[in-house]
CSV table of C-alpha atoms in Angstrom, one decimal:
chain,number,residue,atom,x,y,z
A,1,UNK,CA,-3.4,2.2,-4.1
A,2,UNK,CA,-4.9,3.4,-7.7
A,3,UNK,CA,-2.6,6.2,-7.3
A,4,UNK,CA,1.0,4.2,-6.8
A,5,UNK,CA,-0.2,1.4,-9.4
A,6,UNK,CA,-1.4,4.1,-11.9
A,7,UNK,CA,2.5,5.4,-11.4
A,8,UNK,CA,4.1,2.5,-12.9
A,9,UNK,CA,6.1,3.0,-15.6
A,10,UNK,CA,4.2,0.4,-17.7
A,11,UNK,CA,0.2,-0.8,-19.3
A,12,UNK,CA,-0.9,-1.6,-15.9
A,13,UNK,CA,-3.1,-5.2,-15.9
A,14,UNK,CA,-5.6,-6.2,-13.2
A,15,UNK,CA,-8.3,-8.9,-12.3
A,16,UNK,CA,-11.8,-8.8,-11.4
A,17,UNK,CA,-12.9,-11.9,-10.1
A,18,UNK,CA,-17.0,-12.5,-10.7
A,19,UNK,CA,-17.1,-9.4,-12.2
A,20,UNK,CA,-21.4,-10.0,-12.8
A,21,UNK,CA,-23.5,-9.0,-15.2
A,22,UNK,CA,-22.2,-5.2,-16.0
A,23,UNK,CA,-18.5,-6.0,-15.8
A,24,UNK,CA,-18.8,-2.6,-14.2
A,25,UNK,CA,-15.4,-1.9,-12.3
A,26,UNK,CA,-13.5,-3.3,-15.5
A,27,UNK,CA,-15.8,-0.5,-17.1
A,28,UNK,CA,-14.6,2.4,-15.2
A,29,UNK,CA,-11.4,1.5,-15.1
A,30,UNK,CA,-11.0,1.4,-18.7
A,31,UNK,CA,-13.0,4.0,-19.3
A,32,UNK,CA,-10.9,6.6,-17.1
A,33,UNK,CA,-7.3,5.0,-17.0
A,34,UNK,CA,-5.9,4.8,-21.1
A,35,UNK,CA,-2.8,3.1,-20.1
A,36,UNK,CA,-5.3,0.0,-17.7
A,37,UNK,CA,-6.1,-3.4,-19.6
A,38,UNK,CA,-8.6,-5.8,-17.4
A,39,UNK,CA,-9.9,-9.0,-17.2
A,40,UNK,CA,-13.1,-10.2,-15.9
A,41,UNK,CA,-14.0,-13.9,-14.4
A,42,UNK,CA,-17.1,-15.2,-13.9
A,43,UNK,CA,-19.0,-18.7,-13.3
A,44,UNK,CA,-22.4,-18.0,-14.6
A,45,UNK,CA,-22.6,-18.3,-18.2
A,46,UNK,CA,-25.8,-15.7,-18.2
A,47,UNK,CA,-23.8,-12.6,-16.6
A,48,UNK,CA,-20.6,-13.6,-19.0
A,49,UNK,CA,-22.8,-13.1,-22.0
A,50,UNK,CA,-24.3,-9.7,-20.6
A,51,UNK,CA,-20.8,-8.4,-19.5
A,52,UNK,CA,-19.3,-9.2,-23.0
A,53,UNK,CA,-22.2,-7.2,-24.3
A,54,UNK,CA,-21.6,-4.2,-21.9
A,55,UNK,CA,-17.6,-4.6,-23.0
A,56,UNK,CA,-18.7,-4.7,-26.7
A,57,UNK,CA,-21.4,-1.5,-26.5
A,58,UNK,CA,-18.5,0.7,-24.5
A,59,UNK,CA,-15.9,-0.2,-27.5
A,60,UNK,CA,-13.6,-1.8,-25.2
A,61,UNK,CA,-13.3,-5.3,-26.1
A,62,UNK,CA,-9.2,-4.1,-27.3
A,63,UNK,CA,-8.5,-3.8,-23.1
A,64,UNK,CA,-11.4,-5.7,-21.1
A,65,UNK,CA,-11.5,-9.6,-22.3
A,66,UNK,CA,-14.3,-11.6,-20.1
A,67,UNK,CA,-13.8,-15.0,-19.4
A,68,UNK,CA,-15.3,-17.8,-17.6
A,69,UNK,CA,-13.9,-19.5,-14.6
A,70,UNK,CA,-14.5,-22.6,-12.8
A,71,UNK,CA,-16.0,-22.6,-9.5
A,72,UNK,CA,-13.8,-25.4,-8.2
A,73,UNK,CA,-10.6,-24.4,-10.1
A,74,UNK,CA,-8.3,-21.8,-9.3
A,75,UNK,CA,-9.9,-18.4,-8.4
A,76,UNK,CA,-6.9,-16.3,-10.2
A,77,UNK,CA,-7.1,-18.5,-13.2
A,78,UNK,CA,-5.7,-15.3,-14.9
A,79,UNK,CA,-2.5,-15.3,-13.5
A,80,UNK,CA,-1.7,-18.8,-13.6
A,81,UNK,CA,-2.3,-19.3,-17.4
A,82,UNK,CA,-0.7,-15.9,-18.4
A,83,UNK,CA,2.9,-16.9,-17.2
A,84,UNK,CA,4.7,-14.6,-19.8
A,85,UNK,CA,2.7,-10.9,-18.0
A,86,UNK,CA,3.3,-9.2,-15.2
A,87,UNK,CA,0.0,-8.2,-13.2
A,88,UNK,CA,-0.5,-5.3,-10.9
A,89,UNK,CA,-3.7,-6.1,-9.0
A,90,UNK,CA,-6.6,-8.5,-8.0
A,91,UNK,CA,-10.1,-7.2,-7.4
A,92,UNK,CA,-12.6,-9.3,-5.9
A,93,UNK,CA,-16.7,-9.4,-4.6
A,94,UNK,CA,-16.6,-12.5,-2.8
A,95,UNK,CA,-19.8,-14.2,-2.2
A,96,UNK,CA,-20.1,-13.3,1.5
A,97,UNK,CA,-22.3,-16.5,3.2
A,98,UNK,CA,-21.7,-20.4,3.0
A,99,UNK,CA,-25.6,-21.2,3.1
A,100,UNK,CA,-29.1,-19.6,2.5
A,101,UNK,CA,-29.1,-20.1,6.1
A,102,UNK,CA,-25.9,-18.0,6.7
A,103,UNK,CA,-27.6,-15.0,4.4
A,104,UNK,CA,-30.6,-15.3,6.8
A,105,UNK,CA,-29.1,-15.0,9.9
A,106,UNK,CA,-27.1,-12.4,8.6
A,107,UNK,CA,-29.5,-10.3,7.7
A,108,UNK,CA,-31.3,-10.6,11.1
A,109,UNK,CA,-28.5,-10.1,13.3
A,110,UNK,CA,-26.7,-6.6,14.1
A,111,UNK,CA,-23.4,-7.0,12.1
A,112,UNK,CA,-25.5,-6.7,9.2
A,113,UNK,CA,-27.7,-3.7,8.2
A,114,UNK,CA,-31.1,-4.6,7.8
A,115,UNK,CA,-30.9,-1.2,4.9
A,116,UNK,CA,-28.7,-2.9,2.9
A,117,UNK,CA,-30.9,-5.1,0.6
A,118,UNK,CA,-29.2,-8.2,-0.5
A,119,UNK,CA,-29.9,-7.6,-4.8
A,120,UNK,CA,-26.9,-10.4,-6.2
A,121,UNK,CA,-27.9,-13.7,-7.6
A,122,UNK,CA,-27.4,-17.0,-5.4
A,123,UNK,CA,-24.6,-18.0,-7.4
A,124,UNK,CA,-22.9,-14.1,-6.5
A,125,UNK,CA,-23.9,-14.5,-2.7
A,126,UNK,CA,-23.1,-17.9,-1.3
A,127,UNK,CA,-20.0,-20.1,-1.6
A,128,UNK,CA,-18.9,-23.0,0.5
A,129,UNK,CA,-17.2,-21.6,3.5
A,130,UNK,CA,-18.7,-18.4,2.7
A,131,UNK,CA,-16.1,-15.5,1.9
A,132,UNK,CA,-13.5,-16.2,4.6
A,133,UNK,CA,-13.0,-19.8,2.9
A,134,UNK,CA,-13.0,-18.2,-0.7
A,135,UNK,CA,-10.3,-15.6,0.3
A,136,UNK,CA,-8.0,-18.5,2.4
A,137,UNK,CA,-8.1,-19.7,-1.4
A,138,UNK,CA,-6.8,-16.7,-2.3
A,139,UNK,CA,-4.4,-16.6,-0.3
A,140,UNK,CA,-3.1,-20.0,-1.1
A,141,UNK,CA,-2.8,-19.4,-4.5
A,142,UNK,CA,-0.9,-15.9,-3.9
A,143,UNK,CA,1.7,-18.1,-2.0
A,144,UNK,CA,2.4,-19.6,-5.2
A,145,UNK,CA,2.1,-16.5,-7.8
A,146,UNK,CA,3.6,-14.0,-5.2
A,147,UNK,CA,5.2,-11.3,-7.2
A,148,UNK,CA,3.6,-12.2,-10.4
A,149,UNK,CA,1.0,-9.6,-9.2
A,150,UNK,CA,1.8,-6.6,-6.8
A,151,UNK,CA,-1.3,-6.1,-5.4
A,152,UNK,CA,-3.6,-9.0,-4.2
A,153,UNK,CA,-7.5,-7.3,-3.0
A,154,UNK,CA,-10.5,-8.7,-1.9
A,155,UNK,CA,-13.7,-7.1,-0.2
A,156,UNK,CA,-15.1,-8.2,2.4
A,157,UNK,CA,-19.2,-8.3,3.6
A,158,UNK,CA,-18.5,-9.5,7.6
A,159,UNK,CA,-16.1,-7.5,10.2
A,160,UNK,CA,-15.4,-10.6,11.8
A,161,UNK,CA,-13.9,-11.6,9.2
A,162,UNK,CA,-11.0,-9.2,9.2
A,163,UNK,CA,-9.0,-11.2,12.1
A,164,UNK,CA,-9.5,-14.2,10.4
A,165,UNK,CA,-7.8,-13.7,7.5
A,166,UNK,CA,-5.0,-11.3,9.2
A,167,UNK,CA,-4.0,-14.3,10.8
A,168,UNK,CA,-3.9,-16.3,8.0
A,169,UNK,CA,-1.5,-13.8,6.2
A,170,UNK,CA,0.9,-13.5,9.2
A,171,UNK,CA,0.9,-17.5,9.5
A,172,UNK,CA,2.2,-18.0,6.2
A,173,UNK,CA,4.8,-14.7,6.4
A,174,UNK,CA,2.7,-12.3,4.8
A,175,UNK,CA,3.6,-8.5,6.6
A,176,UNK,CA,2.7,-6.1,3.7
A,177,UNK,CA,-1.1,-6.0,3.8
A,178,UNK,CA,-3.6,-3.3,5.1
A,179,UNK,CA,-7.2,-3.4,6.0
A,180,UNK,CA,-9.6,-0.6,4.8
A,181,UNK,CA,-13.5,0.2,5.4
A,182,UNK,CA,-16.0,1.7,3.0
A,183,UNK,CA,-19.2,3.5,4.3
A,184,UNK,CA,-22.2,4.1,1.7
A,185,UNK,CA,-25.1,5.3,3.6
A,186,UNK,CA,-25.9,2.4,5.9
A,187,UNK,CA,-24.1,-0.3,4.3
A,188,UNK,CA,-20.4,-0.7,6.1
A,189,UNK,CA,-17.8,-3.0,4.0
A,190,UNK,CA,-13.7,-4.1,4.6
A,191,UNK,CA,-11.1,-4.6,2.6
A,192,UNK,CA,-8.0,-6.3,2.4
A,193,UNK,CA,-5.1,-6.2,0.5
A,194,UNK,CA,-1.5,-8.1,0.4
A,195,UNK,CA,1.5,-7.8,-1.6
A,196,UNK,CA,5.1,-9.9,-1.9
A,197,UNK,CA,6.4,-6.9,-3.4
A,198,UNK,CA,8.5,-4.1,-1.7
A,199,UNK,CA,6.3,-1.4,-1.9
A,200,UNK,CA,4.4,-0.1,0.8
A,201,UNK,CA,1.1,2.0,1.2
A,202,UNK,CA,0.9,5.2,3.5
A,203,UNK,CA,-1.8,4.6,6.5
A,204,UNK,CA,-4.5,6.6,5.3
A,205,UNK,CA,-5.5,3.6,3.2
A,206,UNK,CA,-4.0,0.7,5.0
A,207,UNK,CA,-5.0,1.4,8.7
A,208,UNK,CA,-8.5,2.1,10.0
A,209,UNK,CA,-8.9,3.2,13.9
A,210,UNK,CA,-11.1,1.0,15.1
A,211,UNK,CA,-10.5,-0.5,18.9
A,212,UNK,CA,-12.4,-4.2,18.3
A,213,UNK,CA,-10.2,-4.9,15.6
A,214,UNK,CA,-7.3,-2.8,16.1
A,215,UNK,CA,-5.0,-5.9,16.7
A,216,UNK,CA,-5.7,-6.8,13.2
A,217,UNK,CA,-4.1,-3.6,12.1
A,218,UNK,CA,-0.5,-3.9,10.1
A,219,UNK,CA,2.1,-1.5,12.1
A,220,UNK,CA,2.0,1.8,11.0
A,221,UNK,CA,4.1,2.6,8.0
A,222,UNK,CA,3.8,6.6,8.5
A,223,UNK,CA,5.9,8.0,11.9
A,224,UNK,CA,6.0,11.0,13.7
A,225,UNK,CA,8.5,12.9,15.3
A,226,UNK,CA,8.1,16.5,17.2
A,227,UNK,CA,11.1,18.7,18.4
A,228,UNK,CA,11.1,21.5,20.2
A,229,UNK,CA,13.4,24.2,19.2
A,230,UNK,CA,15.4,26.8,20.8
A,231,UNK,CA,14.6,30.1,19.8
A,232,UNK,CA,16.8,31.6,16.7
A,233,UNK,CA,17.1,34.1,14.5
A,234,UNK,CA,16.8,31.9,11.2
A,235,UNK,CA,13.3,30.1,10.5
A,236,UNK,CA,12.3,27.1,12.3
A,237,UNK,CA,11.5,25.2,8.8
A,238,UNK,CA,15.4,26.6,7.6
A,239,UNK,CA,16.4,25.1,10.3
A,240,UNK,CA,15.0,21.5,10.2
A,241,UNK,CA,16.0,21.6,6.5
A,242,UNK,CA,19.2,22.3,7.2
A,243,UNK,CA,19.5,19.9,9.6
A,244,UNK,CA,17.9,16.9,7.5
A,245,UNK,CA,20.5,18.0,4.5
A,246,UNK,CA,23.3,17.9,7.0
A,247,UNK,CA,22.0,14.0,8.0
A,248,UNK,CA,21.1,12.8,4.5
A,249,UNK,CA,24.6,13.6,3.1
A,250,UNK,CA,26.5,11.7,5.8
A,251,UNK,CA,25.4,9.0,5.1
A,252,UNK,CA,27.2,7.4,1.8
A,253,UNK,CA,24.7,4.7,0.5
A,254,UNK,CA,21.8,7.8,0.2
A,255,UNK,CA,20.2,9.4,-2.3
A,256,UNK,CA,18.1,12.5,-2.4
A,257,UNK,CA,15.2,12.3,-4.9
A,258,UNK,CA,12.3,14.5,-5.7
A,259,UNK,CA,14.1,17.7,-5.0
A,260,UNK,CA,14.2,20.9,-6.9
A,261,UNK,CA,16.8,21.6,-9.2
A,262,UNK,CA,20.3,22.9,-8.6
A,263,UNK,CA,19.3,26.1,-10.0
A,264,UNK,CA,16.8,26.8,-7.0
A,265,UNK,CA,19.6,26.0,-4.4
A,266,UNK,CA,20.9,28.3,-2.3
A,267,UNK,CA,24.5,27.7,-1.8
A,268,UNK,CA,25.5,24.0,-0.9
A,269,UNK,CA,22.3,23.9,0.5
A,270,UNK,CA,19.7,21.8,-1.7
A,271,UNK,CA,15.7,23.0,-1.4
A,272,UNK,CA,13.2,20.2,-0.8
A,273,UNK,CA,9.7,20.7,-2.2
A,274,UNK,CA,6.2,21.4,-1.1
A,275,UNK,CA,4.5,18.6,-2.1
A,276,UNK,CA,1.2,19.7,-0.5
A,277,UNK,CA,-0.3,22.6,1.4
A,278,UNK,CA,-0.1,20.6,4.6
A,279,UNK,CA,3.6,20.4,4.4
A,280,UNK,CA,6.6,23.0,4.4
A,281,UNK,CA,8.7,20.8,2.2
A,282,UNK,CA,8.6,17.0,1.3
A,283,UNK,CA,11.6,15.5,0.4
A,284,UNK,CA,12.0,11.4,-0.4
A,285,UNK,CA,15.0,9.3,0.2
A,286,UNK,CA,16.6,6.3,-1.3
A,287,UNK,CA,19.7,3.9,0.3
A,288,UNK,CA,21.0,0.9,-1.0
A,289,UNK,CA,23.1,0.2,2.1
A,290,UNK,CA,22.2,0.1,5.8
A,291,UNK,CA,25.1,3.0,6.2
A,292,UNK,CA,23.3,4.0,8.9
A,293,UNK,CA,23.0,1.6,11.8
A,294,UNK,CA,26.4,1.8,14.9
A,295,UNK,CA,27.3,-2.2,13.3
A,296,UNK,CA,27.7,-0.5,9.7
A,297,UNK,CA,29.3,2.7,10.9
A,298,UNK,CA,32.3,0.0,12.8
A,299,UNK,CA,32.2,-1.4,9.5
A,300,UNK,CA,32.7,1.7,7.7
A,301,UNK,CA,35.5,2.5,9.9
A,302,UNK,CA,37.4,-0.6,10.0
A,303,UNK,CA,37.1,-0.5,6.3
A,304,UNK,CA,38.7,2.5,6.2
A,305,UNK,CA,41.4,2.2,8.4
A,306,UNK,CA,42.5,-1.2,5.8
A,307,UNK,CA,41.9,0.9,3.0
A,308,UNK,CA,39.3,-1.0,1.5
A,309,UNK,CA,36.5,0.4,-0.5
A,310,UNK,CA,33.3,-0.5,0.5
A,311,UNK,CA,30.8,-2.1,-2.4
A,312,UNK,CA,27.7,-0.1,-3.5
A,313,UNK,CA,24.3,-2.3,-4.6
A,314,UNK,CA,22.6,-0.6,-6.7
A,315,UNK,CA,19.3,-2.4,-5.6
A,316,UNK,CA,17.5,0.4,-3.8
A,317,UNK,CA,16.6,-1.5,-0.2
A,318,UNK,CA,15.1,1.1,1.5
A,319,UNK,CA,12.6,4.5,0.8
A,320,UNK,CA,11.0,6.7,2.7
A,321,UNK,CA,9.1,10.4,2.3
A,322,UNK,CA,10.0,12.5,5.1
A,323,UNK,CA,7.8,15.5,5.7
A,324,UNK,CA,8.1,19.0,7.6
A,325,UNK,CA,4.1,19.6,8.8
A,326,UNK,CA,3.1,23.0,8.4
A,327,UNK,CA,4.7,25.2,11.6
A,328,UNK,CA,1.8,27.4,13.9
A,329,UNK,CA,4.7,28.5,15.7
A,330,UNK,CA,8.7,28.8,16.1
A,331,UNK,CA,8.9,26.3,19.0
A,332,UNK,CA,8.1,22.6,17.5
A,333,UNK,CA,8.7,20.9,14.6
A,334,UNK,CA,6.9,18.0,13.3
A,335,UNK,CA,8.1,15.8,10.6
A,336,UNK,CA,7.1,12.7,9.2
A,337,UNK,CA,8.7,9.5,7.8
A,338,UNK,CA,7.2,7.7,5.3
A,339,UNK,CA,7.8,4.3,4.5
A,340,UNK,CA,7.8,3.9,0.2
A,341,UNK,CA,9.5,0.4,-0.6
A,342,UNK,CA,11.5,-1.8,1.7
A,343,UNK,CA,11.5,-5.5,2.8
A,344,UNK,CA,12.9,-5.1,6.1
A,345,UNK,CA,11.1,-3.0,9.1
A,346,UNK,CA,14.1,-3.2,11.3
A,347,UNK,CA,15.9,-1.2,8.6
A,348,UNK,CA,12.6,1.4,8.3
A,349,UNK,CA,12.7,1.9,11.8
A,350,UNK,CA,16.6,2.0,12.4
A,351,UNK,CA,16.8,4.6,9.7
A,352,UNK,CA,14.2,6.9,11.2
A,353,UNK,CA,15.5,6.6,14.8
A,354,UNK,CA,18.7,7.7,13.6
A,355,UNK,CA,17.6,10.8,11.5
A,356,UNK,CA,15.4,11.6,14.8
A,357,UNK,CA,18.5,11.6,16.8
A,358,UNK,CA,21.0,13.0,14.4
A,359,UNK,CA,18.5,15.9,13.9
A,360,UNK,CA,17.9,16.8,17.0
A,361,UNK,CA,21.4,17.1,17.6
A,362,UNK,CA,21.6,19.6,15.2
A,363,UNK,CA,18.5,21.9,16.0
A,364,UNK,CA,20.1,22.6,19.4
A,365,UNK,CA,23.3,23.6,18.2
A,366,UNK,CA,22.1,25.8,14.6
């Protein structure tokens, strides 16, 4: 997620709500992203005054500004009183229990490790409703910002947790979120993270495999595809290249990005790129029509029997990273589709199932 916000175009701006004593993540943010400007909440006046302190010794008080919230006003205070700035995420330590009782139990039961000393002050541990409550709060107030910040993230201190507040997304429409877990020695935390935006997150961060909670999991933006292929005297990864080429410029509404220049073509025949060592060749892929699908193709047709001209948005409504994985043989190929930005998962999945079928076609007959 650090590395698609730290590609934007712009001074990226986040939150961290009860940033504590140290303001420490606004610290390191700062401190190793130039271009990154945060601000820090807080409702105890004693760890305001020792975060402005840690801001003011580090010389950043020009990108971190501290401020104090109210503990029964809104949690993204931020946001709602800087209506003139685009933000780009929310970071948040919620106070995990709704009671001293709650912290007990906690620590005495199995969900918790009993190696995982609880160090944060009363005010940083417990909150009414404990952190499922504070993060439906959240969540209410994201309803009404929505894409005034991309990224909306929150930790979370309790597993069972997770299915909770799933639900609570997909009730109110929600579908771009993903659920991570971090693992420091004994200590086990979750996170959560929802967006109104377009862009979407590649699995690796926004899927974890674990069975008890795997119906919490969003659907899998990264599919896979293997084909076997007839034996030939030009390479396998040729082959599939060609065959994706042949595909991609069929279809009118698409664009081919991220590809090598025209220089480094051979013939008519564009060459993708190795993005990584894992990969024979990456290419990504932008549409701003569903050209694709048998309704558009009648479309397309019928348009052109009339002789009229179909229209062009330039709004990109779809992207996707399609990989070739590294061959160990001649017989299969593997690639991958990657879903970038998009609103629509029909349209994601149409688009793949057509390139799937279209290439196929074509590695039996090259």
């Amino acid at each position: 997620m650090v590395e698609t916000v730290g590609n934007l175009d712009h001074a990226v701006l986040g939150v961290d709500i009860g940033t504590g004593a140290s303001a420490i993540y606004p610290l390191l943010m700062c401190s190793t992203q130039h271009r990154w400007t945060m601000i820090g909440t807080d409702i105890d006046d004693t760890s305001l005054e020792s975060a402005r302190e840690n801001v003011k010794i580090n010389q950043l008080q020009g990108r971190i500004h501290v401020q104090r919230s109210d503990a029964t006003g809104n949690i993204l205070a931020p946001i709602f009183e800087n209506a003139d700035k685009q933000f780009d995420f929310t970071m948040c330590n919620p106070p995990f229990y709704s009671s001293k009782d709650d912290m007990l139990r906690s620590a005495e039961g199995k969900e918790f490790d009993p190696h995982a000393v609880c160090t944060g002050a009363e005010v940083e541990m417990i909150t009414e409703g404990g952190e499922i409550a504070f993060v439906k709060r959240m969540i209410a107030e994201s309803l009404i910002l929505r894409e005034r910040c991309r990224w909306y993230t929150s930790l979370l201190g309790k597993m069972s947790t997770v299915a909770d507040l799933v639900e609570e997304l997909k009730s109110n429409g929600i579908n771009n979120y993903g659920i991570s877990e971090f693992v420091q020695g004994h200590t086990r935390r979750w996170g959560i993270a929802w967006s109104f935006g377009d862009v979407r997150l590649s699995d690796d961060i926004t899927r974890i495999n674990k069975s008890h909670i795997s119906h919490s999991m969003p659907l899998p933006n990264d599919l896979r595809q293997t084909f076997k292929v007839v034996k030939s005297t030009l390479p396998t990864a040729q082959r599939v290249e060609s065959a994706l080429h042949a595909v991609f410029t069929s279809l009118e509404s698409l664009s081919i990005i991220g590809t090598n220049s025209s220089d480094q073509s051979q013939g008519d025949q564009m060459t993708f790129q190795t993005r990584c060592p894992h990969n024979e060749f990456t290419v990504i892929v932008q549409s701003a029509a569903n050209s694709w699908s048998r309704s558009a193709r009648r479309k397309k047709a019928k348009e052109g029997v009339q002789g009229v001209k179909p229209t062009n948005s330039p709004q990109v409504i779809l992207e996707c990273e399609i990989a070739l994985f590294r061959l160990t043989d001649q017989t299969s190929a593997t690639l991958q589709c990657s879903w970038r930005r998009g609103r629509e998962r029909e349209l994601f999945e149409s688009f793949w199932s057509h390139v799937c079928h279209k290439v196929g076609d074509r590695l039996n007959q090259i």
